[in-house]
Coordinates of C-alpha atoms and ligand atoms in Angstrom, one line a residue:
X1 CA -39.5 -61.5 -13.8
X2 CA -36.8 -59.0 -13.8
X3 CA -36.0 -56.7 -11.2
X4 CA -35.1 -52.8 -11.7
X5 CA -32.2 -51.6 -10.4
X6 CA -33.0 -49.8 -7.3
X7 CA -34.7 -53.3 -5.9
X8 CA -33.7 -54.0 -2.3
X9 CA -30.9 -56.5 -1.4
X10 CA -33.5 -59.4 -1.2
X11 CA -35.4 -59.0 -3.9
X12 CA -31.5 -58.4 -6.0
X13 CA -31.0 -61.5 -4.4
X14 CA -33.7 -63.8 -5.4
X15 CA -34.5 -62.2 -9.1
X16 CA -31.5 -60.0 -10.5
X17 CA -29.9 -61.9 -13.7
X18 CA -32.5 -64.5 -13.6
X19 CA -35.2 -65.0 -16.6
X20 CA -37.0 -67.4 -17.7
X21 CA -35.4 -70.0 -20.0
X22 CA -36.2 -68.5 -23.8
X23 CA -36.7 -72.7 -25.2
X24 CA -39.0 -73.3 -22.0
X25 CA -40.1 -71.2 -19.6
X26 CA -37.9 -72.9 -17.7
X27 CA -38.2 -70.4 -14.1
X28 CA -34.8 -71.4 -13.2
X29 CA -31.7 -71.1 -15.2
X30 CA -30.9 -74.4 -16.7
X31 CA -27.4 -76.3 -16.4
X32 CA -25.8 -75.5 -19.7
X33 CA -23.7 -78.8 -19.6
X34 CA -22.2 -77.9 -23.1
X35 CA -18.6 -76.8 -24.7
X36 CA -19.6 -75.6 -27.8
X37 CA -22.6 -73.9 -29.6
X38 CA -23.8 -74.7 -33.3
X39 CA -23.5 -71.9 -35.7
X40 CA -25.7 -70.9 -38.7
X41 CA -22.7 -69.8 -40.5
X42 CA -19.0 -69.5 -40.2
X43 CA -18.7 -66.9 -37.4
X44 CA -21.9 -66.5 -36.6
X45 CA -23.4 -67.4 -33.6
X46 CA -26.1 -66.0 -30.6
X47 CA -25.0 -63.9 -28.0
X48 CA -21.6 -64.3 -28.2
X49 CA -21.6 -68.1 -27.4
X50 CA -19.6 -69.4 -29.3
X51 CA -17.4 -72.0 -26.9
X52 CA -18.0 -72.4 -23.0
X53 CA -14.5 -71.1 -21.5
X54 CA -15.7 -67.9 -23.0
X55 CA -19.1 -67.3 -22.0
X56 CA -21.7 -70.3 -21.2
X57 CA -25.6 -68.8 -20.0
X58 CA -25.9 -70.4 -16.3
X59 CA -22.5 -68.0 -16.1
X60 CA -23.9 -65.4 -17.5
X61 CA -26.7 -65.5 -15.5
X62 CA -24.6 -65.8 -11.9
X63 CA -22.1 -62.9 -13.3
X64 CA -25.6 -61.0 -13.6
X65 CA -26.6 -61.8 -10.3
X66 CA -23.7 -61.4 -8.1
X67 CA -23.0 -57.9 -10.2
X68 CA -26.4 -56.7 -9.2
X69 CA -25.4 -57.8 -5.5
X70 CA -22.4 -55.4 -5.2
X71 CA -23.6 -52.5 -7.2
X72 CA -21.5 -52.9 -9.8
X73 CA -21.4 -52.7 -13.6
X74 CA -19.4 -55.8 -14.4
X75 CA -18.7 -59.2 -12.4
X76 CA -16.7 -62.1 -13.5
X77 CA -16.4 -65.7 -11.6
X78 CA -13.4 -68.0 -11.8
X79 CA -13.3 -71.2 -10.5
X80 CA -11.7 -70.5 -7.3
X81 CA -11.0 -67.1 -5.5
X82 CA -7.3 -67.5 -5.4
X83 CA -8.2 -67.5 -9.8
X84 CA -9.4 -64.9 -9.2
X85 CA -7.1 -63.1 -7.5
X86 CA -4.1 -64.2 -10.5
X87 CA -6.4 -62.7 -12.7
X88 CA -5.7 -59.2 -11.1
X89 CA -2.2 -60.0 -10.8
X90 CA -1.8 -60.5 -14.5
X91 CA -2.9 -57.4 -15.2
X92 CA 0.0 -55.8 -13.8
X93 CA 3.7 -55.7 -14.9
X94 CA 7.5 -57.3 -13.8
X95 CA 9.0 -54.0 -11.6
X96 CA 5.2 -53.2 -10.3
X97 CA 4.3 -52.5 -6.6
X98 CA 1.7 -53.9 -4.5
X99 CA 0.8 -53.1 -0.9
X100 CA -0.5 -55.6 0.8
X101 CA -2.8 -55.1 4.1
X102 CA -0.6 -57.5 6.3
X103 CA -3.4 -59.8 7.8
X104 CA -4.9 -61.4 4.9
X105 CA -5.7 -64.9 3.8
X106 CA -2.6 -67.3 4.0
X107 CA -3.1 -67.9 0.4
X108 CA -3.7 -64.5 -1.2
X109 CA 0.0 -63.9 0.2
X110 CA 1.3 -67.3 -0.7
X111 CA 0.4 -66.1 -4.4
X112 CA 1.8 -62.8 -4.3
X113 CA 5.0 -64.1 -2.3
X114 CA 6.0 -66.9 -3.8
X115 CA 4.6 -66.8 -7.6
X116 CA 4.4 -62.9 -8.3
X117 CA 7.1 -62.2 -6.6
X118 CA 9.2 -64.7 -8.4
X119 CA 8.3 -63.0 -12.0
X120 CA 8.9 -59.9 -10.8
X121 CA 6.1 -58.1 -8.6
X122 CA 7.7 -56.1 -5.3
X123 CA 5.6 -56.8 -2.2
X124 CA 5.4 -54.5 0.8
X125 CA 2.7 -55.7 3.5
X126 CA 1.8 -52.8 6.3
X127 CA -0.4 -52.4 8.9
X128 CA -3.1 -50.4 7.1
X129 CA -5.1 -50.2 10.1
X130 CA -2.3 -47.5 11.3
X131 CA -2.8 -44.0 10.2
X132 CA -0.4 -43.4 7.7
X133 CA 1.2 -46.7 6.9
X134 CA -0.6 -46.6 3.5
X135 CA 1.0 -43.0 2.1
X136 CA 4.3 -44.0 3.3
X137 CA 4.3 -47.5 1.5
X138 CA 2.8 -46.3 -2.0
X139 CA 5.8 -45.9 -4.6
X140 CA 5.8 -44.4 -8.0
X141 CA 5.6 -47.9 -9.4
X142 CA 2.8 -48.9 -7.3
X143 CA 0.2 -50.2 -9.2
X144 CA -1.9 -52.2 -6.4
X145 CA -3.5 -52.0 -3.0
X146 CA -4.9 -54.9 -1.6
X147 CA -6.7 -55.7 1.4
X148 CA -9.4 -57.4 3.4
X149 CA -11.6 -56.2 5.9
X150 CA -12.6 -57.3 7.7
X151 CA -9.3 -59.2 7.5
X152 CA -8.6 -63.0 8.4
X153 CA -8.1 -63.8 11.0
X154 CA -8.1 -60.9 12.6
X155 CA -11.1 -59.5 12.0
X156 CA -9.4 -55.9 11.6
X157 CA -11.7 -53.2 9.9
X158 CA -9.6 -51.0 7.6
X159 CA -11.8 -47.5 6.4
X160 CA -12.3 -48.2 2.5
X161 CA -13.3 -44.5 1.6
X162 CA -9.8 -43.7 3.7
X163 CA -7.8 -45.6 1.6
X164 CA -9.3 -44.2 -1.9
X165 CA -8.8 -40.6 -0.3
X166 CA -4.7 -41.6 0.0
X167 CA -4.8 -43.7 -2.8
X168 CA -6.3 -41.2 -5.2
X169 CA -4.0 -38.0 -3.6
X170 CA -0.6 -40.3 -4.4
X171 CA -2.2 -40.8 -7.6
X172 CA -2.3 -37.0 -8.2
X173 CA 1.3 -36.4 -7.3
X174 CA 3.0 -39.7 -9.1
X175 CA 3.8 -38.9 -13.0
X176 CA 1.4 -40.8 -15.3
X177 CA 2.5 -43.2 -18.4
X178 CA 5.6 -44.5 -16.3
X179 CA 5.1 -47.7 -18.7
X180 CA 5.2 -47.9 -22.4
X181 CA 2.3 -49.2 -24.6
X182 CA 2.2 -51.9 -26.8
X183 CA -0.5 -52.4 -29.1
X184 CA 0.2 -55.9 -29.9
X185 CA -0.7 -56.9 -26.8
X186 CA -4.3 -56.5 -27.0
X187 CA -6.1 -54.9 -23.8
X188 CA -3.2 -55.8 -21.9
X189 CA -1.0 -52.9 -23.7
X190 CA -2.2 -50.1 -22.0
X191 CA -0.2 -50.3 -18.6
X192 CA -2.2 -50.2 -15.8
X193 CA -0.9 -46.0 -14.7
X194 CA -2.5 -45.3 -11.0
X195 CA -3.0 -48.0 -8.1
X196 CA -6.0 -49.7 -8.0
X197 CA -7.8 -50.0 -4.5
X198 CA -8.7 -53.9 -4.3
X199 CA -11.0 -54.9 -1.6
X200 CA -11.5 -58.5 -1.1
X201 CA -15.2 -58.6 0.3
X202 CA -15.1 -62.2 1.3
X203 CA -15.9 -62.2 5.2
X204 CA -18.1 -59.2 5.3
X205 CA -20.6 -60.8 1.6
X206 CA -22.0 -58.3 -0.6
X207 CA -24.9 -58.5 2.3
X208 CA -22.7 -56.4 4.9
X209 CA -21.1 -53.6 2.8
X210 CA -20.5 -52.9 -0.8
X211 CA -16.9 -51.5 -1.4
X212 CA -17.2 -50.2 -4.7
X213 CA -19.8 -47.7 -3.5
X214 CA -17.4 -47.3 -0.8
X215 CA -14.5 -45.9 -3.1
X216 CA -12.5 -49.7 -4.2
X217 CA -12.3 -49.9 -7.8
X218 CA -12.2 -53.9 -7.8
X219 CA -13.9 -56.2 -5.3
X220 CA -13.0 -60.0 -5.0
X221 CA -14.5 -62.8 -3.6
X222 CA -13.7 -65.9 -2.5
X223 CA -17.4 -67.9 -3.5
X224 CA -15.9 -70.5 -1.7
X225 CA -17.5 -69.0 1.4
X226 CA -20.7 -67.1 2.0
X227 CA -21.9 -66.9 -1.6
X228 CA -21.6 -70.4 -1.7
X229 CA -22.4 -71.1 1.7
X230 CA -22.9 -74.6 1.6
X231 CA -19.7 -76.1 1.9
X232 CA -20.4 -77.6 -1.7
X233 CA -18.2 -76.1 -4.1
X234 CA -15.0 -73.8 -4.7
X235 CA -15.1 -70.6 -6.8
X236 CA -14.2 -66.9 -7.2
X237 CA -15.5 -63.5 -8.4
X238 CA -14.5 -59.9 -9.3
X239 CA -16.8 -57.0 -9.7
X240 CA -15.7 -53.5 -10.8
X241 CA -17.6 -50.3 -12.4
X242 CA -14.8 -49.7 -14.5
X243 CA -15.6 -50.6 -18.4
X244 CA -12.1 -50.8 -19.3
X245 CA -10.7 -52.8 -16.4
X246 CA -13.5 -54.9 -17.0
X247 CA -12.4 -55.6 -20.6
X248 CA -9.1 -56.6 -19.6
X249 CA -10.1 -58.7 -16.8
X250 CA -12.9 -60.5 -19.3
X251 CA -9.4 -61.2 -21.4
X252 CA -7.6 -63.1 -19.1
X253 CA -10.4 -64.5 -17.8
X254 CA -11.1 -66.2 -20.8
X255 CA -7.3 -66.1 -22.2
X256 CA -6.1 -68.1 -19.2
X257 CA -9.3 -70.0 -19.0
X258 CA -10.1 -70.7 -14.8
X259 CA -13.3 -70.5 -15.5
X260 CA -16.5 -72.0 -13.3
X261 CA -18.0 -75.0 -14.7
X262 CA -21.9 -74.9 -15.2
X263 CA -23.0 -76.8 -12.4
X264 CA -20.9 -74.8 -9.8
X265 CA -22.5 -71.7 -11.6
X266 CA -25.7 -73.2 -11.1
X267 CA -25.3 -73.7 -7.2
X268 CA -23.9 -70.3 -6.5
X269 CA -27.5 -68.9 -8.2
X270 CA -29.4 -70.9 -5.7
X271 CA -27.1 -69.9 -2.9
X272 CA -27.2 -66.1 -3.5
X273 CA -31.4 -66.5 -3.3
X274 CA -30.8 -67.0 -0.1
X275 CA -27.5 -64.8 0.9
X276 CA -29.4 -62.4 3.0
X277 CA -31.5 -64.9 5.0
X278 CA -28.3 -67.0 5.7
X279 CA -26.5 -63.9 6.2
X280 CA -28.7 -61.7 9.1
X281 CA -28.6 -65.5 10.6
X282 CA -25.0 -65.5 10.6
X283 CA -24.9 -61.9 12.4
X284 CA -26.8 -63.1 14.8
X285 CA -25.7 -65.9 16.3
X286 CA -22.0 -65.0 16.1
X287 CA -22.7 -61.8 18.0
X288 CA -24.9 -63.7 20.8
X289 CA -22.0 -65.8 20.8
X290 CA -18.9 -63.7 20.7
X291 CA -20.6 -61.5 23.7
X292 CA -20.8 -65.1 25.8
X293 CA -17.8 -65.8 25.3
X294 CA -16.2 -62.6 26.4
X295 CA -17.2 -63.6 30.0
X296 CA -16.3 -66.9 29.5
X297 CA -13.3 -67.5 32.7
X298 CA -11.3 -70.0 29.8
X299 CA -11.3 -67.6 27.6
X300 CA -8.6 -64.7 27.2
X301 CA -10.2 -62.4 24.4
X302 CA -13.1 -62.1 22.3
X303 CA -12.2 -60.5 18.2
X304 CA -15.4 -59.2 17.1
X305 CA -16.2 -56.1 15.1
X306 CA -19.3 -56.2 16.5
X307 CA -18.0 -55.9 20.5
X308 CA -17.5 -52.4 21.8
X309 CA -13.9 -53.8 22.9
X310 CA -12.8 -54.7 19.2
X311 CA -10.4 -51.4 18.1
X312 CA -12.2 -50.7 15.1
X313 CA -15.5 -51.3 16.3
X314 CA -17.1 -47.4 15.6
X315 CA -15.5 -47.7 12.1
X316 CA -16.9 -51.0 11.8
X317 CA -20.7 -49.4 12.8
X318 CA -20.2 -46.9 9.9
X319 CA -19.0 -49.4 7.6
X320 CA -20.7 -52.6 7.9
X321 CA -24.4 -53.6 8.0
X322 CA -23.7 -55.9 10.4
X323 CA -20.7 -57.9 11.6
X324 CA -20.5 -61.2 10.4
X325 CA -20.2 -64.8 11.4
X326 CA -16.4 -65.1 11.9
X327 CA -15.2 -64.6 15.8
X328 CA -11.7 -64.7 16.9
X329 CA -10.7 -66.0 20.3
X330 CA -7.5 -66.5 22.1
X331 CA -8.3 -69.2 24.9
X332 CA -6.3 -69.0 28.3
X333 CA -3.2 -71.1 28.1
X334 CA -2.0 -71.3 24.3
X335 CA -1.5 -74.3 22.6
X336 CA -2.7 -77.1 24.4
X337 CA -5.6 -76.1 26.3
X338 CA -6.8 -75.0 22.8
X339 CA -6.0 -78.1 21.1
X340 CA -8.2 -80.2 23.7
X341 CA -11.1 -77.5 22.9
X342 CA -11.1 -78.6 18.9
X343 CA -10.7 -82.1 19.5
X344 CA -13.9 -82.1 22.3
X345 CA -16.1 -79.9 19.9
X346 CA -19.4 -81.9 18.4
X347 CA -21.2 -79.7 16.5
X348 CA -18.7 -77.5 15.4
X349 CA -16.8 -79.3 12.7
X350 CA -12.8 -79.0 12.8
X351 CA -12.0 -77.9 9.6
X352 CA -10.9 -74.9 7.3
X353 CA -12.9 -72.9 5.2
X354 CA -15.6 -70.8 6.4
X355 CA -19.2 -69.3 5.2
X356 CA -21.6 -72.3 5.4
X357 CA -24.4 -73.3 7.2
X358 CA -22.3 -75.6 9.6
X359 CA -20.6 -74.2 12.2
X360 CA -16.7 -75.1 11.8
X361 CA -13.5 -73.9 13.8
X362 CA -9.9 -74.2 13.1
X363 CA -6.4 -73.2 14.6
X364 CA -5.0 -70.6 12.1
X365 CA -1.2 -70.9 13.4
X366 CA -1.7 -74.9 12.4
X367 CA -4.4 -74.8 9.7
X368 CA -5.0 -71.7 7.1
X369 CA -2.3 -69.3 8.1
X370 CA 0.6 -71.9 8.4
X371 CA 2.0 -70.0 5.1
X372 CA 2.4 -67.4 6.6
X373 CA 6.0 -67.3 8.4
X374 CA 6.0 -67.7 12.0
X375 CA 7.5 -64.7 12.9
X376 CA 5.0 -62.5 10.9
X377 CA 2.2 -64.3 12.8
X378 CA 3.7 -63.5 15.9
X379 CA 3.6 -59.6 14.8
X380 CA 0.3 -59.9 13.7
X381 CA -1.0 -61.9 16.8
X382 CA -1.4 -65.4 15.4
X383 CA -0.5 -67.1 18.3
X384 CA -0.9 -70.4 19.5
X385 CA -4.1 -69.8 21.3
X386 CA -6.2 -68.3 18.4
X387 CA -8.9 -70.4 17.1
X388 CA -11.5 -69.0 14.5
X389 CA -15.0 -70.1 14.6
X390 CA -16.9 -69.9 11.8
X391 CA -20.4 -69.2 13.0
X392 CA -23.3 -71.3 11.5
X393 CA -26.8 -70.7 11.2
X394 CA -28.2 -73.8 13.9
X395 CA -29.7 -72.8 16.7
X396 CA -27.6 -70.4 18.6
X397 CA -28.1 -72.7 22.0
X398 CA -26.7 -75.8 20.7
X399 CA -23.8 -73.7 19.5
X400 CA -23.2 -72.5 22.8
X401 CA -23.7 -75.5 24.7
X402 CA -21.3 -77.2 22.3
X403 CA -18.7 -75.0 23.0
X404 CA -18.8 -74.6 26.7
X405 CA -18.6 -78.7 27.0
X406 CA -15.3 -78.4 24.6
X407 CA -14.1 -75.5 27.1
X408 CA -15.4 -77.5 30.4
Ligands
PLP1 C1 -10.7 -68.6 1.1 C2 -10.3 -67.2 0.8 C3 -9.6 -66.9 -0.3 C4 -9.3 -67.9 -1.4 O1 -10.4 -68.4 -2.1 P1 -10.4 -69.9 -2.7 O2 -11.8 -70.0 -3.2 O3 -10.1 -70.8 -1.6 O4 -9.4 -69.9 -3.8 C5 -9.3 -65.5 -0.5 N1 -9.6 -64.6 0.4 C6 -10.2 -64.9 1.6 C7 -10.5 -63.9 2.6 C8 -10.6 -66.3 1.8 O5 -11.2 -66.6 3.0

């Protein structure tokens, strides 16, 4: 069956990309387990398969999918997020600039800091909650802007449309064809002129807003999380309307080669048939919880977008459908009073990663944000009593009960 483009989010979900095997009838996409496809004739083959890094049908199929999911013309996977991420980065040049929101996944900065920056990329991070921050970072050579929301762990909202609006008027000002062309290098020659506006739409899931509609010309994922959602598998995505970008993302993609393998592909198109069940679940029992815990007497402050006390939380009603499963808390005390809580938790597994259907919790200072240095998560508020829960779908009352034995 297919579905036409103006299908809700459910049925996009559940049908969009998917057809029938053409040898079978097969209703769900099979596991193409293969590297190579037989030709009829030198050159000629169906489809444009002609070898697996480049394009293998369960891909195909997902890259369908999760494109129909955020409104977007074009999707590529990877086989991680952070592969996905390099695949951005390679599109841009030694001497380039890229701001950075400064609260973003230990990782993505890891990447930029320490192996972009080393060939040649300049870094600036800001605050891009803060009214203009963004307008006084952007150079002439900037050719990036990167950010989460909402971010981790700090669940900050940051206004996408805002963001194109400044992007788009430094755009106007900054002189055009700063870099030279070079043919030879295939789609890569053009030099990328004006920044692009990345969004990395990991917490939030195509399910809770859609940035490209919101004004971001590239969305990334981390598959790893709720697309997955099953704790079963590692992978990444990129989605963008832009035809050209598209074509020199597909070239690196396949070029470099961090491609998904077929049975990862296959697991991510079960997952999204299910994306927006798992998802309104997710909503749900992390705002029951987050407003619990806020009168909690061990507990020093609730992050939530969805909480009236969280700073961005009218922006995050215009925004976002919803507000997610992942709640920040600092607990009363700091460090050890915290530590006790994830070693008493039952249900809740201690571990990173996010986005299944387990609950899990973690201690960013110790756990995913220890790449960050220590004084930049002191500015950002990464202190020792932070602990992020990653809100599952079980039943919301075992949840809570789990976690006021840890805090007991
Ligand atoms: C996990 C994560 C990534 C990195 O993705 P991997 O699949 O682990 O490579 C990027 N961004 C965010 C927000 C993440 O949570």
């Amino acid at each position: 069956m297919s579905e036409s483009p103006n299908a809700g989010f459910a049925t996009r979900c559940i049908h969009a990309g998917q057809n029938p095997d053409p040898s079978t009838g097969a209703i769900m996409t099979p596991v193409y387990m293969t590297s190579t496809f037989v030709q009829s004739s030198p050159g000629v083959f169906k489809d444009g398969y002609d070898y697996a890094r480049s394009k293998n049908p369960t891909r195909t199929a997902l890259e369908d999918n999760l494109a129909a999911l955020e409104g977007a013309r074009h999707a590529m996977t990877f086989s991680s997020g952070l592969a996905a991420m390099d695949c951005v980065l390679h599109q841009l040049r030694a001497g380039d600039h890229v701001v950075l929101s400064d609260d973003v996944y230990g990782g993505s900065f890891r990447q930029l800091d320490k192996v972009y920056r080393h060939i040649g990329l300049e870094v600036t991070r800001v605050d891009l909650t803060r009214e203009g921050e963004l307008a006084k970072a952007l150079r002439p050579t900037t050719r990036l802007v990167w950010l989460e929301t909402p971010s981790n762990p700090m669940l900050k909202v940051i206004d996408i449309g805002a963001m194109r609006a400044i992007v788009d008027a430094h755009a106007a000002k900054a002189a055009p064809g700063v870099g030279a062309r070079d043919k030879a290098l295939g789609p890569l020659g053009n030099p990328i002129e004006r920044p692009l506006l990345l969004v990395d739409n990991t917490f939030a899931s195509p399910y809770l807003q859609n940035p490209l509609a919101q004004g971001a010309h590239l969305v990334l994922h981390s598959c790893t999380k709720y697309i997955g959602g099953h704790s079963d598998l590692v992978a990444g995505a990129l989605m963008t309307n832009d035809d050209a970008l598209a074509d020199r993302l597909r070239y690196v993609q396949n070029a470099v080669g961090a491609v998904p393998g077929a049975m990862d592909c296959f697991l991510m198109l079960r997952s999204t048939k299910t994306l927006h069940v798992r998802m309104q679940r997710h909503c749900d029992n992390a705002l029951a919880i987050a407003q619990w815990l806020e009168r909690h007497p061990k507990v020093e402050k609730v992050i939530y977008p969805g909480l009236p006390s969280h700073p961005q939380n009218d922006l995050a009603k215009r925004q976002m459908r919803a507000f997610g499963g992942m709640i920040s808390v600092v607990i009363k005390g700091g460090l050890a009073p915290s530590r006790a809580m994830l070693e008493r938790v039952k249900l809740f597994s201690l571990a990173e990663s996010l986005g299944g259907v387990e609950s899990l919790i973690e201690h960013p200072a110790i756990m995913t944000h220890a790449s960050i240095p220590a004084d930049a998560r002191k500015i950002l508020g990464i202190d020792d009593g932070l602990v992020r829960l990653s809100v599952g779908i079980e039943d919301v009352n075992d949840l809570k009960a789990d976690l006021e034995r840890a805090l007991a």
